[in-house]
Coordinates of C-alpha atoms in Angstrom, one line a residue:
X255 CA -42.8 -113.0 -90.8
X256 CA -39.1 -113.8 -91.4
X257 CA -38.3 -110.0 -91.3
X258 CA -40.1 -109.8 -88.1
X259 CA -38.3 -112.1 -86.9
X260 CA -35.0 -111.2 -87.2
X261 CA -35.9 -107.7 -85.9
X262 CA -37.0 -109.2 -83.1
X263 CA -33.4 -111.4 -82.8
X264 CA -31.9 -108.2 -83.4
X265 CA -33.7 -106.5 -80.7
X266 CA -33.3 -109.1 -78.3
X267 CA -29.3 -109.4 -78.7
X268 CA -29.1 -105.4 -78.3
X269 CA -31.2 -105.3 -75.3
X270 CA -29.1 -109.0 -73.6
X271 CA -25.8 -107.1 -74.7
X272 CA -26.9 -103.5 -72.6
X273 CA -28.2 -105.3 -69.8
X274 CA -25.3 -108.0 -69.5
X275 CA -22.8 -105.1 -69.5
X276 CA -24.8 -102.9 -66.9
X277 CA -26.2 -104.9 -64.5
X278 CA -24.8 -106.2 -61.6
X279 CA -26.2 -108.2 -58.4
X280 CA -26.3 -105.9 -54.9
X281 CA -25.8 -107.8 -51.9
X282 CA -24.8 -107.5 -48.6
X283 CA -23.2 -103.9 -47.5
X284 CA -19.7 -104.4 -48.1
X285 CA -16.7 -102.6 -45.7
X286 CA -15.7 -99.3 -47.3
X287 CA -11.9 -99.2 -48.5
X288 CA -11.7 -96.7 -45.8
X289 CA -12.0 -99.4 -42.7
X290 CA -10.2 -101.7 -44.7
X291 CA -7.0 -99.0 -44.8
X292 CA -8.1 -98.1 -41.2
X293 CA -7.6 -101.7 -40.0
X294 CA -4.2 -101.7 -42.2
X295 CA -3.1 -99.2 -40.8
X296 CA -3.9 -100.0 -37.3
X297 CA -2.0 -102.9 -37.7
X298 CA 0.8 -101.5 -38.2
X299 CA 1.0 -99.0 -35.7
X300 CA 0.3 -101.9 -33.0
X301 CA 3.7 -103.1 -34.1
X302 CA 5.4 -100.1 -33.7
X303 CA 4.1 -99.1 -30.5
X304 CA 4.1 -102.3 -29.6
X305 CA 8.5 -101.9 -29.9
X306 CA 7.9 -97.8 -27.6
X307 CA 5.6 -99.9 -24.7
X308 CA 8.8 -102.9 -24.5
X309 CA 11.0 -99.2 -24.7
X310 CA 8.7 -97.5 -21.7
X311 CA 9.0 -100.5 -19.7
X312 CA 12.6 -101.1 -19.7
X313 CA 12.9 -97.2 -18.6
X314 CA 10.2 -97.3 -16.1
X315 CA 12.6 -100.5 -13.9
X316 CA 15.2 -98.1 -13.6
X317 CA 13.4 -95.9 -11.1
X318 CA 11.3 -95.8 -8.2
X319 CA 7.8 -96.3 -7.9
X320 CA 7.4 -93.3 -6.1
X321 CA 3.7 -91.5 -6.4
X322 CA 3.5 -88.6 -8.7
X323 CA 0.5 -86.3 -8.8
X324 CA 0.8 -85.7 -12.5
X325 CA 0.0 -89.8 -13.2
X326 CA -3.6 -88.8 -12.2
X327 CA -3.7 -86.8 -15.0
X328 CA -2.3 -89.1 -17.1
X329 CA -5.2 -91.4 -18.7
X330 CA -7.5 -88.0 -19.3
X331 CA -4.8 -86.3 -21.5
X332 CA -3.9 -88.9 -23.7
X333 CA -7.6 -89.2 -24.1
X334 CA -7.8 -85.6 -25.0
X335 CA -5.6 -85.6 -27.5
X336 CA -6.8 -88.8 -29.0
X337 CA -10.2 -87.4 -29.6
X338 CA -8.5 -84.0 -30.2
X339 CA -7.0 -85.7 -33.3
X340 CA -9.3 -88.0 -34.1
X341 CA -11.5 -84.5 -35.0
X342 CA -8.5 -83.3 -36.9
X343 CA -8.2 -86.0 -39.1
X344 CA -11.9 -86.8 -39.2
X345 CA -12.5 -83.3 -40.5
X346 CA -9.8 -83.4 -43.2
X347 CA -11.0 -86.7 -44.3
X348 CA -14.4 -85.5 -44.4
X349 CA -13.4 -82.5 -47.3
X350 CA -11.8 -85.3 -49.4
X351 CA -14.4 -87.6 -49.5
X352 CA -16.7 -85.1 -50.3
X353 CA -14.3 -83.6 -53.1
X354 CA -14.4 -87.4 -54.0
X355 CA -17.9 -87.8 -54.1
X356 CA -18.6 -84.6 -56.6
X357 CA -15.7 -85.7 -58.8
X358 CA -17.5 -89.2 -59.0
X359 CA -21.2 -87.1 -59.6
X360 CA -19.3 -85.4 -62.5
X361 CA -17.8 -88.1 -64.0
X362 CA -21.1 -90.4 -64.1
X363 CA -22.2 -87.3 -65.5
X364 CA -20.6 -87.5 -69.1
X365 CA -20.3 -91.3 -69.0
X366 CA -24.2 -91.1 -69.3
X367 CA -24.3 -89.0 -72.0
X368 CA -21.4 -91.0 -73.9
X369 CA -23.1 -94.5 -73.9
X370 CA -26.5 -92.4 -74.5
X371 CA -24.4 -91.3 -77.8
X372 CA -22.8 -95.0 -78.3
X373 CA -26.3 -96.9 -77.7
X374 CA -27.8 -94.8 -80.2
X375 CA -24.9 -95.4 -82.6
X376 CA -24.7 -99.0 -82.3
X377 CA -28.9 -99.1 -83.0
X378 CA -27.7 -97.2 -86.4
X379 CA -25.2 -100.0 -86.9
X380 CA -27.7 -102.7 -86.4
X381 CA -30.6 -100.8 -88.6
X382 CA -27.9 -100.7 -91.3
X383 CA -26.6 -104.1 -91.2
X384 CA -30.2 -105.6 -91.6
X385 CA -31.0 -103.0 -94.4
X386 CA -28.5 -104.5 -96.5
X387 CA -29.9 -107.9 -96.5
X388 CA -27.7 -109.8 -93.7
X389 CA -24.9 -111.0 -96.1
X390 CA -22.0 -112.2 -94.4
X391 CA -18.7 -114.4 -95.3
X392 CA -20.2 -117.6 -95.8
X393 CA -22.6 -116.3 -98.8
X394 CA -19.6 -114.6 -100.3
X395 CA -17.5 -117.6 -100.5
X396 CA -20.2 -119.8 -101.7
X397 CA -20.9 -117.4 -104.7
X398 CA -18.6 -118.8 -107.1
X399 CA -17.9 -115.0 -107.6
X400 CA -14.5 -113.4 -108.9
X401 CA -12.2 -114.0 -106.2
X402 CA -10.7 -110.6 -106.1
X403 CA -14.2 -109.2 -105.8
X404 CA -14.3 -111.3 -102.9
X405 CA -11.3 -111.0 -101.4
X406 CA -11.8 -107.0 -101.3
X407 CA -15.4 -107.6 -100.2
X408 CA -14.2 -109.6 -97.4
X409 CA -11.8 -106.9 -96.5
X410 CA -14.7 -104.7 -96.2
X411 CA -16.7 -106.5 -94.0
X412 CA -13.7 -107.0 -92.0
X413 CA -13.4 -103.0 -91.1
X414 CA -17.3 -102.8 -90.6
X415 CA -17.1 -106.1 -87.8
X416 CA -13.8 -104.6 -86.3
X417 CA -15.2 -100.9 -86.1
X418 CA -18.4 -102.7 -84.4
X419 CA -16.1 -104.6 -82.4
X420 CA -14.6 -101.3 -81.0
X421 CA -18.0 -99.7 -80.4
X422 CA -19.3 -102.9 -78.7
X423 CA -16.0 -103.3 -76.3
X424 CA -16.0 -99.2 -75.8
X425 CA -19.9 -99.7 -74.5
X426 CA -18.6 -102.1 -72.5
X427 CA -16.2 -100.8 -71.2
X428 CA -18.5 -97.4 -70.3
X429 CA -21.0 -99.5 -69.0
X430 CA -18.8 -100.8 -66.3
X431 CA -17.5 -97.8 -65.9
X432 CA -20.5 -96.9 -64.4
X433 CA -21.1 -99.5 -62.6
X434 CA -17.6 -99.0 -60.7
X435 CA -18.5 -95.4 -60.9
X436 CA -22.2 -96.4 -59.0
X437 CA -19.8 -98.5 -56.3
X438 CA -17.4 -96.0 -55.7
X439 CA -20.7 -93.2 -55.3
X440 CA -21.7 -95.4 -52.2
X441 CA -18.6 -96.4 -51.2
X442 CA -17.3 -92.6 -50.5
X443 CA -21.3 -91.9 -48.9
X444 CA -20.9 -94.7 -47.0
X445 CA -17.6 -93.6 -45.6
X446 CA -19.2 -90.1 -45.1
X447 CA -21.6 -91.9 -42.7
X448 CA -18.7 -93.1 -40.9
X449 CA -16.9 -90.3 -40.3
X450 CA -20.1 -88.4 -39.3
X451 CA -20.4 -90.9 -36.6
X452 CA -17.4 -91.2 -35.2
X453 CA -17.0 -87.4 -34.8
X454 CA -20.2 -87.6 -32.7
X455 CA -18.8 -90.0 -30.8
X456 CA -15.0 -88.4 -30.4
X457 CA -16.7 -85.2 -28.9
X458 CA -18.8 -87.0 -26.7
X459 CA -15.0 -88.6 -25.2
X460 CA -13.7 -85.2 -25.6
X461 CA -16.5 -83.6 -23.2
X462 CA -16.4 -86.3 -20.9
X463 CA -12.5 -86.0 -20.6
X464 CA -12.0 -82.5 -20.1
X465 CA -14.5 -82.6 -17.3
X466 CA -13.4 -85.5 -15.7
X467 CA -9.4 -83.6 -16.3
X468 CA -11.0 -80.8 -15.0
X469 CA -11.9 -82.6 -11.3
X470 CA -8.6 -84.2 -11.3
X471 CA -7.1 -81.1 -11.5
X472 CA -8.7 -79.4 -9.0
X473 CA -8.3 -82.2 -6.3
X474 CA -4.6 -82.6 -7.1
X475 CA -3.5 -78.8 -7.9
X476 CA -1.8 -78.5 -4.1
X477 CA 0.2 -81.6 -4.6
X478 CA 1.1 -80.6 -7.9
X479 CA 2.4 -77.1 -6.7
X480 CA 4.7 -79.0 -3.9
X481 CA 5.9 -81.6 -6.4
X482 CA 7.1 -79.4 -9.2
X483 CA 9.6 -77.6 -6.6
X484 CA 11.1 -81.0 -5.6
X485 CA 14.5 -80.9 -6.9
X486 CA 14.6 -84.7 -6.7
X487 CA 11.2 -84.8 -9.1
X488 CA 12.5 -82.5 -11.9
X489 CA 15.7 -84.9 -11.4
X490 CA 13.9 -87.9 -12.7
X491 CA 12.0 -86.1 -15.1
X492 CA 15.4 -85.2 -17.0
X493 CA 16.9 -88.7 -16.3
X494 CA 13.8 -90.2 -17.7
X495 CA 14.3 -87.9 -21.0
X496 CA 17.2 -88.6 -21.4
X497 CA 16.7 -92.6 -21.0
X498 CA 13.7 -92.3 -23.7
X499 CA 16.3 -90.3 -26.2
X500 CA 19.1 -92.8 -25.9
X501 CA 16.8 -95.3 -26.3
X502 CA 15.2 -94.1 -29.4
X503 CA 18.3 -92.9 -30.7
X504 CA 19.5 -96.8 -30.7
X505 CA 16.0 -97.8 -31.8
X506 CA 16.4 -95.8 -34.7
X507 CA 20.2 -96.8 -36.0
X508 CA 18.7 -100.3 -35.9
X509 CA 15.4 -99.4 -38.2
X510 CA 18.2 -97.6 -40.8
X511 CA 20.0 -100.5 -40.8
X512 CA 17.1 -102.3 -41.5
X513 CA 15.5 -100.3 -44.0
X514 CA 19.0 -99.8 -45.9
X515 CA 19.0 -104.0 -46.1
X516 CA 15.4 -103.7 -47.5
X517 CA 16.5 -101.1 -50.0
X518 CA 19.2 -103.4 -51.1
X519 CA 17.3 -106.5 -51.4
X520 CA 14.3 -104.4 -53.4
X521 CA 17.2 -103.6 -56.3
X522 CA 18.2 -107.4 -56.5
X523 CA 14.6 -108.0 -56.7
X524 CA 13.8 -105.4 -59.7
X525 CA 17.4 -106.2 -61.2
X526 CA 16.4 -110.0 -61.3
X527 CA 12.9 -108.8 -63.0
X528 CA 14.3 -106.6 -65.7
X529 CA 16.2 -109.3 -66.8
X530 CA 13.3 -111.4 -66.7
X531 CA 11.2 -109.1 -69.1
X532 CA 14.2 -108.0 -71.0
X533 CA 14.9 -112.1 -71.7
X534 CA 11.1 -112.1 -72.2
X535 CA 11.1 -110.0 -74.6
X536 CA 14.4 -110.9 -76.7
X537 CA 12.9 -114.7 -77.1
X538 CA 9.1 -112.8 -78.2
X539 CA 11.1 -110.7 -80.7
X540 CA 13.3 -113.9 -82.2
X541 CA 10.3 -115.6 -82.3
X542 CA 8.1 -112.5 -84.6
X543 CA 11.4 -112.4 -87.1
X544 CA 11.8 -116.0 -87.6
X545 CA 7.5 -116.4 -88.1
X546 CA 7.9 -113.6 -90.7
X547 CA 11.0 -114.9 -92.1
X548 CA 9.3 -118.3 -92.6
X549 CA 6.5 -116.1 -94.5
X550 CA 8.4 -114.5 -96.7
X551 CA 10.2 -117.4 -97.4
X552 CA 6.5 -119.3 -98.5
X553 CA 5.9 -116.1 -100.2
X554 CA 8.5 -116.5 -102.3
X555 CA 8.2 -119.8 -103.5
X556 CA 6.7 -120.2 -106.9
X557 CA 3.2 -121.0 -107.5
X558 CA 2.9 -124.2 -109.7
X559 CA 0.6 -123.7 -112.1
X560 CA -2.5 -126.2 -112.7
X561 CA -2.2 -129.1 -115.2
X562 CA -5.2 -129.1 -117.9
X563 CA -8.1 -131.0 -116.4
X564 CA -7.2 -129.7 -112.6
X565 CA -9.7 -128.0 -110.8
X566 CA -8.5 -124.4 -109.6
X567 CA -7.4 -124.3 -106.1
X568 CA -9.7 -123.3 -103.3
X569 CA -9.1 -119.5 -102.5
X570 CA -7.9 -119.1 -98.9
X571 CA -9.1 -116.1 -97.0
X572 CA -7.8 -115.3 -93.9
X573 CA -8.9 -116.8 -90.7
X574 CA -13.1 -115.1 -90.0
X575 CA -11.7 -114.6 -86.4
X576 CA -8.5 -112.7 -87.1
X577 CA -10.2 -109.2 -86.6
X578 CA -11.8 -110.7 -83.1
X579 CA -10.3 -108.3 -80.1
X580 CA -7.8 -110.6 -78.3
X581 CA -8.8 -111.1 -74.7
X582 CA -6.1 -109.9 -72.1
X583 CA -4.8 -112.2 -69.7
X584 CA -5.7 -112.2 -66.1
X585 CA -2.3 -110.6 -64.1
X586 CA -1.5 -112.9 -61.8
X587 CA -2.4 -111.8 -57.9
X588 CA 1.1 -110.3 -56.1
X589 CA 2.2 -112.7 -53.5
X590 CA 3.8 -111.5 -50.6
X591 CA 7.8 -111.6 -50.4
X592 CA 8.7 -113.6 -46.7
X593 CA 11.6 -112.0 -47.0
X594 CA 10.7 -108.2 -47.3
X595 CA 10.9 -106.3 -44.2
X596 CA 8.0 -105.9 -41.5
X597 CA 6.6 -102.5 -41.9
X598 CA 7.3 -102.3 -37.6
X599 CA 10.5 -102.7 -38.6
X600 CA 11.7 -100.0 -40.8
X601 CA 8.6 -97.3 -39.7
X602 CA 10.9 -95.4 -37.9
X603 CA 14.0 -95.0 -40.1
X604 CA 15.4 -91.4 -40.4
X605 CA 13.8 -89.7 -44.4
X606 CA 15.8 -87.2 -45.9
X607 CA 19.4 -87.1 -46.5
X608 CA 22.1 -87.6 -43.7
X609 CA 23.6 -83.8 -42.9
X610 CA 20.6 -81.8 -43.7
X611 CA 19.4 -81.3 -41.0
X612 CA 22.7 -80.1 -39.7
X613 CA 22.9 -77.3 -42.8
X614 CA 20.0 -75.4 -41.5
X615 CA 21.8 -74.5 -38.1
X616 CA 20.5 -70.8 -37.0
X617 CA 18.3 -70.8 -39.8
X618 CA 15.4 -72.7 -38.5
X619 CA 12.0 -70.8 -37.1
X620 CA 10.6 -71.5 -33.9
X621 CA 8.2 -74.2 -33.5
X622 CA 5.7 -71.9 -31.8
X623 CA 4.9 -68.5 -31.7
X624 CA 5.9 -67.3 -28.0
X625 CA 8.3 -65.5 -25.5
X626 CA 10.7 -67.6 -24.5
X627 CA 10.6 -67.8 -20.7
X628 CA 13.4 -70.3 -19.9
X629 CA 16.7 -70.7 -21.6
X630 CA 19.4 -73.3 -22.3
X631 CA 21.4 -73.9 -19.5
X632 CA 19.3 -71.7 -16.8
X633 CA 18.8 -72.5 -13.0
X634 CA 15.2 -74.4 -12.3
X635 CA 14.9 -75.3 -8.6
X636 CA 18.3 -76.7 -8.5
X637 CA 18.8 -78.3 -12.1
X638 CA 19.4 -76.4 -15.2
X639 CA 17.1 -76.7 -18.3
X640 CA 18.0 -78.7 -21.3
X641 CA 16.2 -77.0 -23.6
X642 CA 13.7 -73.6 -23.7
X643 CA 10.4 -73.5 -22.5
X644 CA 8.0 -70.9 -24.7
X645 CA 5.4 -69.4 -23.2
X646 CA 2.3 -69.4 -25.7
X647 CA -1.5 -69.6 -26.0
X648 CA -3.5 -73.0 -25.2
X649 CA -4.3 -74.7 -28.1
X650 CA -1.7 -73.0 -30.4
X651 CA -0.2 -74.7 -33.1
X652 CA 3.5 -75.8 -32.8
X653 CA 5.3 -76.8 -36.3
X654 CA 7.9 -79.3 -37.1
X655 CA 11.2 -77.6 -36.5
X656 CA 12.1 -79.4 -40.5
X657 CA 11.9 -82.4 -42.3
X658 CA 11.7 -85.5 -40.8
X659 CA 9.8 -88.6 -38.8
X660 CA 7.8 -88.8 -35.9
X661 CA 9.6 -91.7 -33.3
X662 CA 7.6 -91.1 -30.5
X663 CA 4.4 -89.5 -29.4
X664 CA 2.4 -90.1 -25.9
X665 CA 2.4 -89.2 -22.4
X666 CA 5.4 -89.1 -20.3
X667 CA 5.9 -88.4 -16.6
X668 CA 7.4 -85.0 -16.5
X669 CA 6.6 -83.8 -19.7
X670 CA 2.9 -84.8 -20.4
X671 CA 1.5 -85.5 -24.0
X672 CA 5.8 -85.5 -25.6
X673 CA 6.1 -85.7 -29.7
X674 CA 9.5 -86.5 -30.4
X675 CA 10.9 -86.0 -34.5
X676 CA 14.2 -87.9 -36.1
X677 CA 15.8 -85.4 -38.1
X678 CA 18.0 -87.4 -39.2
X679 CA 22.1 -88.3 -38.5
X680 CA 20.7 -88.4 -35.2
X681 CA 19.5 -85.1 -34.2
X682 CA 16.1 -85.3 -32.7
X683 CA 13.6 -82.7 -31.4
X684 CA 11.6 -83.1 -28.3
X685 CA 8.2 -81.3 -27.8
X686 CA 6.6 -81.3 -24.5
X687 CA 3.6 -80.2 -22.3
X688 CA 1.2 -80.4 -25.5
X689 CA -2.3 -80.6 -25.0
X690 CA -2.8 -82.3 -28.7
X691 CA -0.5 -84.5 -30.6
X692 CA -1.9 -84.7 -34.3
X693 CA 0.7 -86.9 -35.7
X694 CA 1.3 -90.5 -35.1
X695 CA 4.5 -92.2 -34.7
X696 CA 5.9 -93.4 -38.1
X697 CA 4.7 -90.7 -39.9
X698 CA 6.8 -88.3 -41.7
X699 CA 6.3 -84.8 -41.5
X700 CA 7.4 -81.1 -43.4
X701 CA 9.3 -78.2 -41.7
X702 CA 6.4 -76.3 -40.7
X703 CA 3.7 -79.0 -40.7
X704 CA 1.6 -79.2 -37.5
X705 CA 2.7 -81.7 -35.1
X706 CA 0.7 -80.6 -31.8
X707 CA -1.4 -78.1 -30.1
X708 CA 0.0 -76.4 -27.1
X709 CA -1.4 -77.0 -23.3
X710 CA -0.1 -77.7 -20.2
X711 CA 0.0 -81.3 -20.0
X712 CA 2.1 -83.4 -17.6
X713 CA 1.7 -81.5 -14.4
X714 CA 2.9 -77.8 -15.9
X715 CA 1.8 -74.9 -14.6
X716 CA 1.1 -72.1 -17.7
X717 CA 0.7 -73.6 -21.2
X718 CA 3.3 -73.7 -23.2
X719 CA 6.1 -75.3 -25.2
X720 CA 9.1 -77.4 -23.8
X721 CA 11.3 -77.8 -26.6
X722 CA 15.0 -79.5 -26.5
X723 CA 17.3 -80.4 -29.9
X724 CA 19.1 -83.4 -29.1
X725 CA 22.3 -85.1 -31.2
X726 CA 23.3 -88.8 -30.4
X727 CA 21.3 -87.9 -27.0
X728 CA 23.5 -84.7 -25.6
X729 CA 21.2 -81.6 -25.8
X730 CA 22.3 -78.6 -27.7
X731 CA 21.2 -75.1 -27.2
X732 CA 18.5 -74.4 -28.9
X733 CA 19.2 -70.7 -29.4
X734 CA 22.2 -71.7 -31.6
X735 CA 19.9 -73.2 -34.2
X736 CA 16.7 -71.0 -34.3
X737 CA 15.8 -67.4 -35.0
X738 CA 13.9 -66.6 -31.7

């Protein structure tokens, strides 16, 4: 009966150790890490654009409110490329969640198979330890035994518990492993789900706006034609540009600034904790040499031996719990610095080193592939052009000119859906007309990343490319800088 019994202890403890470890309550569906990052990140774009509407309005004061055909166009191509992009990047983050998700399917893979292997091991352990009778420390200490017998014994039973302790914590830690595994599994389908919704829903805005882009068009084409030969129009359209570069140009000196005093205040910050932990340290260390100092120092001292009659003195093992795994401690949870910098703040400060940009002069490639069918300098119904316009394909794709960070990208007056890159020691690049911007402000970007789609936003006639080079706002000739 009492064998029974402890087989069925033994049994019991196995099975409440498995379950414990792999088990875990379900509730309610949870937000996926991807809104949560979404609704990060949309947060801090409202700051930023937020700082470019404040930017738009101050320009907008210094000119008439006279009517312009193109502003019926307006709302519809924004929306276009919004949706336009919103495919774009639902697409891309389509292939990684699904790379995620077979990764995930792999990996749960072999972690069944290694607790399979560690369950099966740990039943061994448990057939073996009651095989050999269930001795432990407290029989061995109370068997009046010869001590070194003991002692060594002891030391024994001290590999088998810590090896056991090993398996047990390495189950564990497979068995939530799993579970984490099992979260993440739904997690990234849950996020499939999304995305597979709101691509539904972004070509559904994307029909409706090309047909209701399409009607505008067509009622507003004759007032168009008229309006892009007014001399007083294309006027305002430069003077607007060139308000929006100045602007941004300012806008930008004040974010490096910015970020440079955040750079500065991050070193103090990791200066002041390497000290910290160095200090930590140095008092841990003093405190390990003068603990085994003290040792030695017992060790050393004679033993006096017992007087005839005495009893023997007790033998001392060490402590039953000193081969216990230590349990880490909980890291504290980051609190936020008030004094770091507001992500608004710094998002559009220049990456890249100051005067590279500048190196690559008439070594750059053109940001789309076209004939060029206005030049620097050239006559356009009584104003010359400050940049090149490139004739090319709708729905091309036009490259950043090189490194650098997007500081503005909407819809202009003039220029339609404009993306305009900081290069850096202010030299900026203006791209106009697009049908799609794919990049958002803040974001930095790779010579020869995609940036936009070519169109013919903003009132233009033939799709194409506007394209200027700007430094400290004075345009510079475009030709001198890139292999056409």
């Amino acid at each position: 009966m009492k064998k029974q019994a402890s087989r069925a202890v033994l049994a019991f403890c196995l099975t409440a150790l498995i379950l414990a470890a792999s088990t875990a309550a379900h509730g309610a569906a949870k937000p996926t890490e991807r809104s949560k990052q979404k609704a990060s990140a949309e947060a801090t774009r409202a700051g930023i654009q937020q700082k470019l509407s404040t930017l738009k309005r101050d320009i907008s004061r210094t000119e008439s409110e006279k009517e312009n055909a193109a502003d019926t166009l307006a709302e519809s191509e924004e929306a276009i490329s919004d949706a336009n992009r919103a495919l774009r990047d639902l697409a891309a983050e389509q292939g990684g969640t699904n790379a995620r998700l077979r990764e995930l399917e792999t990996a749960q893979e072999k972690l069944a198979a290694t607790i399979a292997a560690q369950k099966k091991q740990l039943a061994s352990l448990l057939r073996e330890h009651y095989k050999a009778g269930n001795e432990d420390r407290i029989k061995l200490l109370l068997s009046g035994d010869n001590p070194n017998r003991i002692n060594r014994d002891l030391q024994l039973m001290a590999y088998v518990s810590q090896a056991q302790a090993r398996l047990l914590a390495s189950l564990r830690g497979n068995l939530l492993a799993v579970e984490t595994n099992r979260e993440q599994t739904q997690n990234a389908k849950d996020e499939l789900e999304e995305i597979g919704a709101e691509q539904q829903q972004q070509k559904a805005v994307l029909e409706t706006e090309k047909i209701r882009r399409a009607a505008q068009l067509s009622s507003v084409s004759s007032k168009l034609a008229v309006q892009r030969k007014e001399v007083g129009n294309l006027e305002r359209d430069e003077q607007r540009l060139a308000g929006l570069v100045d602007k941004l140009t300012r806008l930008i000196q004040e974010q490096a600034e910015a970020a440079a005093a955040e750079q500065r205040r991050l070193a103090v910050v990791a200066a002041a904790r390497a000290r910290a932990e160095a200090e930590a340290k140095a008092l841990a260390d003093a405190r390990k040499k003068a603990a085994r100092e003290r040792l030695a120092r017992e060790a050393a001292k004679p033993v006096p031996k017992p007087k005839p009659g005495e009893p023997k003195p007790a033998f001392k093992p060490d402590p039953i719990d000193a081969d216990e795994p230590k349990v880490a401690a909980k890291p504290a949870t980051p609190q936020p610095d008030p004094a770091a910098a507001r992500p608004a703040d710094i998002a559009l400060a220049p990456t890249g080193t100051d005067g590279a940009f500048a190196s690559l002069r008439g070594q750059l490639r053109p940001p789309v592939a076209g004939r060029v069918a206005a030049k620097f300098g050239a006559k356009r119904e009584g104003v010359t052009w400050k940049g090149v316009f490139i004739k090319a394909a709708a729905g091309a794709e036009v490259s950043a000119l090189a490194d650098g960070r997007v500081v503005y990208a909407g819809w202009q007056r003039g220029m339609g859906n404009l993306i305009v890159v900081s290069h850096g020691s202010n030299y900026l690049a203006v791209y106009a007309n697009n049908e799609t911007l794919l990049k958002r402000v803040g974001a930095a970007v790779k010579a020869g990343d995609p940036i936009a789609t070519v169109g013919n936003t903003g009132g233009n006639e033939e799709s194409g490319l506007y394209f200027e080079i700007r430094h400290m706002a004075k345009p510079l000739d475009p030709a001198s800088w890139i292999k056409f």
